[in-house]
Amino acid sequence: MLSAGTLPTGHWIGNTLRLMLVDEQFAVTLQGGRGSVSHALNQVLWEDTPSQNNIGRFAVRSCELVSRKIRPGDMLILGWAAANADPQVQPPAQGVGAGNRAHLSFGHGDHGCPYPAPELAEVVARTAVEVLLDRLPDIELAVKPEELLWLPSFWVRRLAALPVTFTPTMTSH
Protein backbone atom coordinates (compact mmCIF):
# COMPACT_ATOMS: atom_id res chain seq x y z
CA MET A 1 0.00 0.00 0.00
CA LEU A 2 2.87 2.36 0.79
CA SER A 3 4.37 2.01 -2.68
CA ALA A 4 0.95 2.31 -4.35
CA GLY A 5 0.31 5.62 -2.59
CA THR A 6 3.70 7.27 -2.99
CA LEU A 7 3.43 8.43 -6.61
CA PRO A 8 -0.19 9.65 -6.43
CA THR A 9 0.68 11.62 -3.28
CA GLY A 10 3.68 13.19 -5.02
CA HIS A 11 1.54 14.07 -8.03
CA TRP A 12 -1.08 15.53 -5.67
CA ILE A 13 1.59 17.83 -4.22
CA GLY A 14 2.80 18.76 -7.71
CA ASN A 15 -0.72 19.47 -8.99
CA THR A 16 -1.40 21.64 -5.93
CA LEU A 17 1.81 23.63 -6.44
CA ARG A 18 1.05 24.05 -10.14
CA LEU A 19 -2.41 25.40 -9.36
CA MET A 20 -0.92 27.72 -6.75
CA LEU A 21 1.56 29.05 -9.33
CA VAL A 22 -0.83 29.49 -12.28
CA ASP A 23 -4.15 30.44 -10.65
CA GLU A 24 -3.92 33.83 -8.96
CA GLN A 25 -7.18 33.48 -7.01
CA PHE A 26 -6.12 30.08 -5.72
CA ALA A 27 -2.67 31.42 -4.73
CA VAL A 28 -4.05 34.49 -2.96
CA THR A 29 -6.54 32.39 -1.01
CA LEU A 30 -3.86 29.90 -0.04
CA GLN A 31 -0.97 32.25 0.67
CA GLY A 32 -3.15 34.91 2.25
CA GLY A 33 -4.38 32.48 4.87
CA ARG A 34 -8.05 32.82 3.85
CA GLY A 35 -8.08 29.19 2.85
CA SER A 36 -6.26 26.36 4.56
CA VAL A 37 -3.81 24.10 2.83
CA SER A 38 -6.25 21.24 3.53
CA HIS A 39 -8.98 23.08 1.61
CA ALA A 40 -6.54 23.76 -1.24
CA LEU A 41 -5.57 20.09 -1.41
CA ASN A 42 -9.23 19.12 -1.37
CA GLN A 43 -9.92 21.53 -4.25
CA VAL A 44 -7.13 19.91 -6.27
CA LEU A 45 -8.66 16.46 -5.69
CA TRP A 46 -11.91 17.76 -7.14
CA GLU A 47 -10.43 19.68 -10.07
CA ASP A 48 -7.09 18.08 -10.91
CA THR A 49 -6.89 14.72 -9.15
CA PRO A 50 -3.71 12.80 -9.87
CA SER A 51 -5.58 9.46 -9.95
CA GLN A 52 -7.70 9.78 -13.08
CA ASN A 53 -8.96 6.25 -13.77
CA ASN A 54 -8.86 2.73 -12.41
CA ILE A 55 -9.39 -0.37 -14.46
CA GLY A 56 -10.02 -3.98 -13.65
CA ARG A 57 -13.49 -4.08 -12.18
CA PHE A 58 -16.00 -6.42 -13.75
CA ALA A 59 -19.78 -6.13 -13.75
CA VAL A 60 -21.40 -8.86 -11.67
CA ARG A 61 -24.91 -8.36 -13.05
CA SER A 62 -26.68 -6.70 -15.96
CA CYS A 63 -27.52 -3.04 -15.62
CA GLU A 64 -27.88 0.10 -17.64
CA LEU A 65 -25.79 3.23 -17.14
CA VAL A 66 -26.67 6.38 -19.09
CA SER A 67 -28.53 4.27 -21.68
CA ARG A 68 -25.57 1.88 -22.04
CA LYS A 69 -26.21 -1.80 -21.42
CA ILE A 70 -23.64 -3.43 -19.19
CA ARG A 71 -23.51 -7.23 -19.11
CA PRO A 72 -22.09 -9.50 -16.41
CA GLY A 73 -18.35 -9.87 -16.97
CA ASP A 74 -17.92 -6.57 -18.84
CA MET A 75 -14.73 -4.83 -17.75
CA LEU A 76 -15.37 -1.38 -16.32
CA ILE A 77 -13.13 1.63 -16.04
CA LEU A 78 -13.76 3.75 -12.97
CA GLY A 79 -13.33 7.35 -14.07
CA TRP A 80 -12.65 9.19 -10.83
CA ALA A 81 -11.72 12.46 -12.53
CA ALA A 82 -14.84 12.32 -14.68
CA ALA A 83 -17.02 11.60 -11.63
CA ASN A 84 -15.41 14.50 -9.75
CA ALA A 85 -16.17 16.83 -12.69
CA ASP A 86 -19.89 16.04 -12.65
CA PRO A 87 -21.53 19.46 -12.18
CA GLN A 88 -24.33 17.86 -10.13
CA VAL A 89 -21.88 16.82 -7.41
CA GLN A 90 -18.86 19.13 -7.73
CA PRO A 91 -18.81 21.91 -5.14
CA PRO A 92 -17.92 25.47 -6.05
CA ALA A 93 -14.13 26.02 -5.93
CA GLN A 94 -14.42 28.62 -3.18
CA GLY A 95 -16.98 29.23 -0.51
CA VAL A 96 -19.74 26.98 0.76
CA GLY A 97 -18.57 23.72 -0.86
CA ALA A 98 -14.85 24.16 -0.13
CA GLY A 99 -14.94 21.57 2.64
CA ASN A 100 -16.86 18.99 0.61
CA ARG A 101 -14.73 15.84 0.66
CA ALA A 102 -17.13 13.63 -1.32
CA HIS A 103 -14.76 13.40 -4.31
CA LEU A 104 -13.83 9.94 -5.59
CA SER A 105 -10.08 10.55 -5.78
CA PHE A 106 -9.41 7.76 -3.28
CA GLY A 107 -12.15 5.51 -4.66
CA HIS A 108 -15.00 4.50 -2.40
CA GLY A 109 -16.34 1.56 -0.45
CA ASP A 110 -14.86 -1.84 -1.23
CA HIS A 111 -12.79 -0.27 -4.01
CA GLY A 112 -11.48 2.67 -2.03
CA CYS A 113 -8.03 3.19 -0.60
CA PRO A 114 -7.86 1.39 2.73
CA TYR A 115 -7.88 3.30 5.99
CA PRO A 116 -5.66 5.16 6.95
CA ALA A 117 -4.03 5.61 3.50
CA PRO A 118 -6.02 8.73 2.46
CA GLU A 119 -5.37 10.38 5.83
CA LEU A 120 -1.63 9.61 5.66
CA ALA A 121 -1.43 10.92 2.07
CA GLU A 122 -3.08 14.15 3.17
CA VAL A 123 -0.65 14.58 6.09
CA VAL A 124 2.30 14.16 3.73
CA ALA A 125 0.85 16.48 1.05
CA ARG A 126 -0.27 19.14 3.55
CA THR A 127 3.11 19.14 5.27
CA ALA A 128 4.94 19.45 1.94
CA VAL A 129 2.85 22.42 0.80
CA GLU A 130 2.96 24.15 4.21
CA VAL A 131 6.76 23.80 4.43
CA LEU A 132 7.16 25.04 0.86
CA LEU A 133 4.99 28.11 1.52
CA ASP A 134 6.92 28.81 4.72
CA ARG A 135 10.42 28.34 3.31
CA LEU A 136 9.95 29.62 -0.25
CA PRO A 137 7.50 32.51 0.03
CA ASP A 138 8.58 34.05 -3.29
CA ILE A 139 8.34 30.88 -5.39
CA GLU A 140 7.29 31.60 -8.99
CA LEU A 141 6.77 29.59 -12.11
CA ALA A 142 9.90 29.80 -14.29
CA VAL A 143 7.99 29.30 -17.56
CA LYS A 144 4.67 30.42 -18.98
CA PRO A 145 1.80 28.20 -17.75
CA GLU A 146 1.04 27.05 -21.29
CA GLU A 147 4.62 25.74 -21.57
CA LEU A 148 4.04 23.18 -18.81
CA LEU A 149 3.95 19.67 -20.23
CA TRP A 150 1.54 17.04 -18.95
CA LEU A 151 2.80 13.49 -19.35
CA PRO A 152 0.40 11.39 -21.41
CA SER A 153 -1.30 8.81 -19.24
CA PHE A 154 -4.68 7.19 -19.00
CA TRP A 155 -4.13 6.57 -15.28
CA VAL A 156 -2.62 9.68 -13.70
CA ARG A 157 -2.45 13.42 -14.29
CA ARG A 158 1.07 14.67 -13.69
CA LEU A 159 3.51 17.16 -15.06
CA ALA A 160 6.79 16.22 -16.71
CA ALA A 161 8.41 19.01 -14.65
CA LEU A 162 7.46 22.07 -12.63
CA PRO A 163 10.26 24.61 -13.19
CA VAL A 164 10.27 27.33 -10.53
CA THR A 165 12.42 30.16 -9.28
CA PHE A 166 12.84 31.29 -5.68
CA THR A 167 15.29 33.06 -3.42
CA PRO A 168 17.47 30.53 -1.57
CA THR A 169 17.46 30.93 2.19
CA MET A 170 19.60 29.60 4.99
CA THR A 171 17.89 27.19 7.35
CA SER A 172 19.23 26.07 10.69
CA HIS A 173 18.90 22.50 11.88
XYZ file of N, CA and C in Angstrom, residues 73-164:
276
model
N -19.674 -9.572 -16.425
C -18.354 -9.874 -16.966
C -17.725 -8.744 -17.755
N -18.509 -7.712 -18.128
C -17.923 -6.570 -18.840
C -16.900 -5.879 -17.942
N -15.739 -5.564 -18.517
C -14.734 -4.829 -17.751
C -15.145 -3.362 -17.692
N -14.992 -2.775 -16.523
C -15.370 -1.381 -16.315
C -14.146 -0.549 -15.960
N -14.148 0.664 -16.420
C -13.132 1.633 -16.042
C -13.799 2.626 -15.105
N -13.232 2.786 -13.930
C -13.761 3.750 -12.971
C -13.091 5.087 -13.252
N -13.855 6.035 -13.717
C -13.331 7.352 -14.073
C -13.509 8.331 -12.926
N -12.543 8.324 -11.998
C -12.651 9.189 -10.828
C -12.643 10.662 -11.219
N -11.776 11.051 -12.125
C -11.719 12.464 -12.532
C -13.030 12.875 -13.198
N -13.576 12.009 -14.021
C -14.843 12.318 -14.678
C -15.966 12.437 -13.650
N -15.985 11.540 -12.679
C -17.015 11.603 -11.631
C -16.875 12.888 -10.824
N -15.639 13.271 -10.520
C -15.411 14.497 -9.752
C -15.835 15.744 -10.523
N -15.807 15.669 -11.858
C -16.165 16.827 -12.686
C -17.664 16.946 -12.936
N -18.442 16.002 -12.461
C -19.887 16.039 -12.653
C -20.446 17.293 -11.990
N -21.046 18.206 -12.760
C -21.531 19.463 -12.176
C -22.640 19.272 -11.134
N -23.281 18.102 -11.126
C -24.327 17.865 -10.134
C -23.750 17.539 -8.757
N -22.474 17.164 -8.703
C -21.882 16.819 -7.409
C -20.690 17.690 -7.038
N -20.058 18.345 -8.021
C -18.859 19.126 -7.730
C -19.224 20.409 -6.993
N -18.538 20.668 -5.878
C -18.808 21.907 -5.135
C -18.155 23.092 -5.831
N -18.613 24.304 -5.513
C -17.915 25.474 -6.048
C -16.483 25.487 -5.517
N -15.551 26.020 -6.316
C -14.134 26.015 -5.932
C -13.895 26.754 -4.622
N -14.597 27.822 -4.401
C -14.416 28.623 -3.183
C -15.768 28.753 -2.494
N -15.739 28.933 -1.217
C -16.980 29.234 -0.508
C -17.619 28.023 0.135
N -18.942 27.940 0.016
C -19.742 26.976 0.760
C -19.257 25.538 0.596
N -18.927 25.116 -0.628
C -18.566 23.722 -0.863
C -17.103 23.408 -0.654
N -16.299 24.366 -0.215
C -14.848 24.165 -0.126
C -14.464 22.998 0.772
N -15.269 22.669 1.746
C -14.941 21.569 2.640
C -15.544 20.235 2.216
N -16.230 20.206 1.085
C -16.865 18.989 0.611
C -15.797 17.971 0.212
N -15.749 16.861 0.912
C -14.732 15.838 0.665
C -15.344 14.595 0.015
N -16.438 14.768 -0.715
C -17.127 13.633 -1.323
C -16.570 13.264 -2.697
N -15.392 13.766 -3.036
C -14.759 13.396 -4.310
C -14.441 11.900 -4.304
N -14.145 11.363 -5.474
C -13.825 9.943 -5.586
C -12.337 9.709 -5.834
N -11.504 10.654 -5.496
C -10.078 10.547 -5.778
C -9.398 9.393 -5.057
N -9.954 8.925 -3.986
C -9.409 7.761 -3.279
C -10.301 6.534 -3.473
N -11.194 6.590 -4.471
C -12.147 5.510 -4.659
C -13.216 5.589 -3.581
N -13.943 4.506 -3.410
C -14.997 4.500 -2.405
C -15.382 3.064 -2.080
N -15.829 2.853 -0.871
C -16.343 1.556 -0.451
C -15.311 0.451 -0.578
N -15.754 -0.697 -1.092
C -14.862 -1.844 -1.235
C -13.688 -1.559 -2.169
N -13.835 -0.582 -3.032
C -12.791 -0.271 -4.011
C -12.076 1.035 -3.698
N -12.161 1.458 -2.452
C -11.477 2.668 -2.030
C -10.127 2.355 -1.412
N -9.304 3.358 -1.290
C -8.029 3.193 -0.598
C -8.318 2.800 0.847
N -7.576 1.846 1.365
C -7.855 1.389 2.732
C -7.453 2.431 3.768
N -8.203 2.436 4.857
C -7.879 3.299 5.988
C -6.543 2.836 6.550
N -5.637 3.699 6.919
C -5.661 5.156 6.948
C -4.921 5.800 5.776
N -4.817 5.102 4.631
C -4.026 5.614 3.504
C -4.407 7.038 3.074
N -5.691 7.361 2.867
C -6.016 8.730 2.461
C -5.585 9.775 3.500
N -5.749 9.447 4.767
C -5.368 10.385 5.831
C -3.851 10.579 5.854
N -3.099 9.503 5.682
C -1.634 9.610 5.658
C -1.169 10.406 4.440
N -1.785 10.169 3.280
C -1.434 10.920 2.075
C -1.679 12.407 2.288
N -2.787 12.736 2.941
C -3.076 14.154 3.174
C -2.067 14.783 4.133
N -1.652 14.054 5.155
C -0.653 14.583 6.086
C 0.652 14.880 5.332
N 1.069 13.962 4.493
C 2.303 14.156 3.728
C 2.152 15.345 2.777
N 1.058 15.401 2.018
C 0.846 16.476 1.049
C 0.705 17.828 1.745
N -0.078 17.877 2.821
C -0.268 19.138 3.549
C 1.050 19.639 4.111
N 1.825 18.747 4.701
C 3.113 19.137 5.272
C 4.040 19.670 4.181
N 4.076 19.002 3.038
C 4.939 19.448 1.938
C 4.566 20.859 1.474
N 3.284 21.099 1.276
C 2.850 22.421 0.799
C 3.073 23.485 1.874
N 2.753 23.175 3.125
C 2.961 24.154 4.208
C 4.439 24.510 4.357
N 5.322 23.529 4.309
C 6.758 23.796 4.427
C 7.237 24.619 3.236
N 6.763 24.275 2.044
C 7.155 25.043 0.856
C 6.717 26.495 0.978
N 5.481 26.727 1.377
C 4.986 28.108 1.516
C 5.768 28.870 2.583
N 6.167 28.183 3.640
C 6.917 28.811 4.717
C 8.354 29.130 4.290
N 8.997 28.195 3.621
C 10.424 28.344 3.311
C 10.706 29.016 1.981
N 9.752 29.000 1.062
C 9.953 29.620 -0.248
C 8.795 30.563 -0.562
N 8.662 31.633 0.202
C 7.497 32.509 0.031
C 7.445 33.230 -1.321
N 8.578 33.340 -2.004
C 8.579 34.054 -3.285
C 8.660 33.107 -4.486
N 8.278 31.856 -4.300
C 8.338 30.882 -5.392
C 7.466 31.337 -6.556
N 8.010 31.212 -7.769
C 7.288 31.600 -8.986
C 7.548 30.574 -10.066
N 6.606 30.465 -10.972
C 6.767 29.588 -12.113
C 7.854 30.164 -13.026
N 8.780 29.338 -13.480
C 9.901 29.800 -14.294
C 9.584 29.812 -15.788
N 8.424 29.318 -16.164
C 7.992 29.298 -17.564
C 6.555 29.799 -17.625
N 6.077 30.049 -18.824
C 4.673 30.417 -18.979
C 3.819 29.178 -18.699
N 2.649 29.360 -18.074
C 1.803 28.202 -17.750
C 1.530 27.295 -18.943
N 1.341 27.870 -20.111
C 1.040 27.054 -21.292
C 2.245 26.230 -21.764
N 3.423 26.514 -21.226
C 4.622 25.741 -21.568
C 4.768 24.479 -20.701
N 3.982 24.376 -19.648
C 4.043 23.177 -18.810
C 3.563 21.975 -19.616
N 4.253 20.869 -19.462
C 3.955 19.673 -20.226
C 3.380 18.591 -19.319
N 2.168 18.156 -19.663
C 1.543 17.043 -18.946
C 2.000 15.753 -19.600
N 2.418 14.792 -18.801
C 2.802 13.494 -19.352
C 1.550 12.748 -19.782
N 1.587 12.128 -20.959
C 0.401 11.393 -21.406
C 0.194 10.139 -20.569
N -0.982 9.987 -20.043
C -1.302 8.809 -19.244
C -2.807 8.686 -19.124
N -3.275 7.476 -19.208
C -4.680 7.194 -18.997
C -4.990 7.122 -17.510
N -3.965 6.861 -16.691
C -4.132 6.568 -15.279
C -3.952 7.760 -14.365
N -2.945 8.585 -14.619
C -2.623 9.678 -13.705
C -2.493 10.998 -14.458
N -2.657 12.076 -13.731
C -2.448 13.418 -14.286
C -1.250 13.998 -13.550
N -0.155 14.166 -14.302
C 1.068 14.675 -13.694
C 1.886 15.425 -14.728
N 2.629 16.370 -14.222
C 3.508 17.160 -15.064
C 4.822 16.434 -15.301
N 5.441 16.733 -16.444
C 6.788 16.222 -16.707
C 7.782 16.923 -15.785
N 7.545 18.211 -15.531
C 8.411 19.010 -14.650
C 7.635 20.245 -14.218
N 8.055 20.826 -13.128
C 7.461 22.065 -12.634
C 8.606 23.031 -12.335
N 9.122 23.700 -13.394
C 10.258 24.609 -13.187
C 9.841 25.868 -12.432
N 10.572 26.173 -11.366
C 10.269 27.326 -10.530
C 11.540 28.115 -10.228
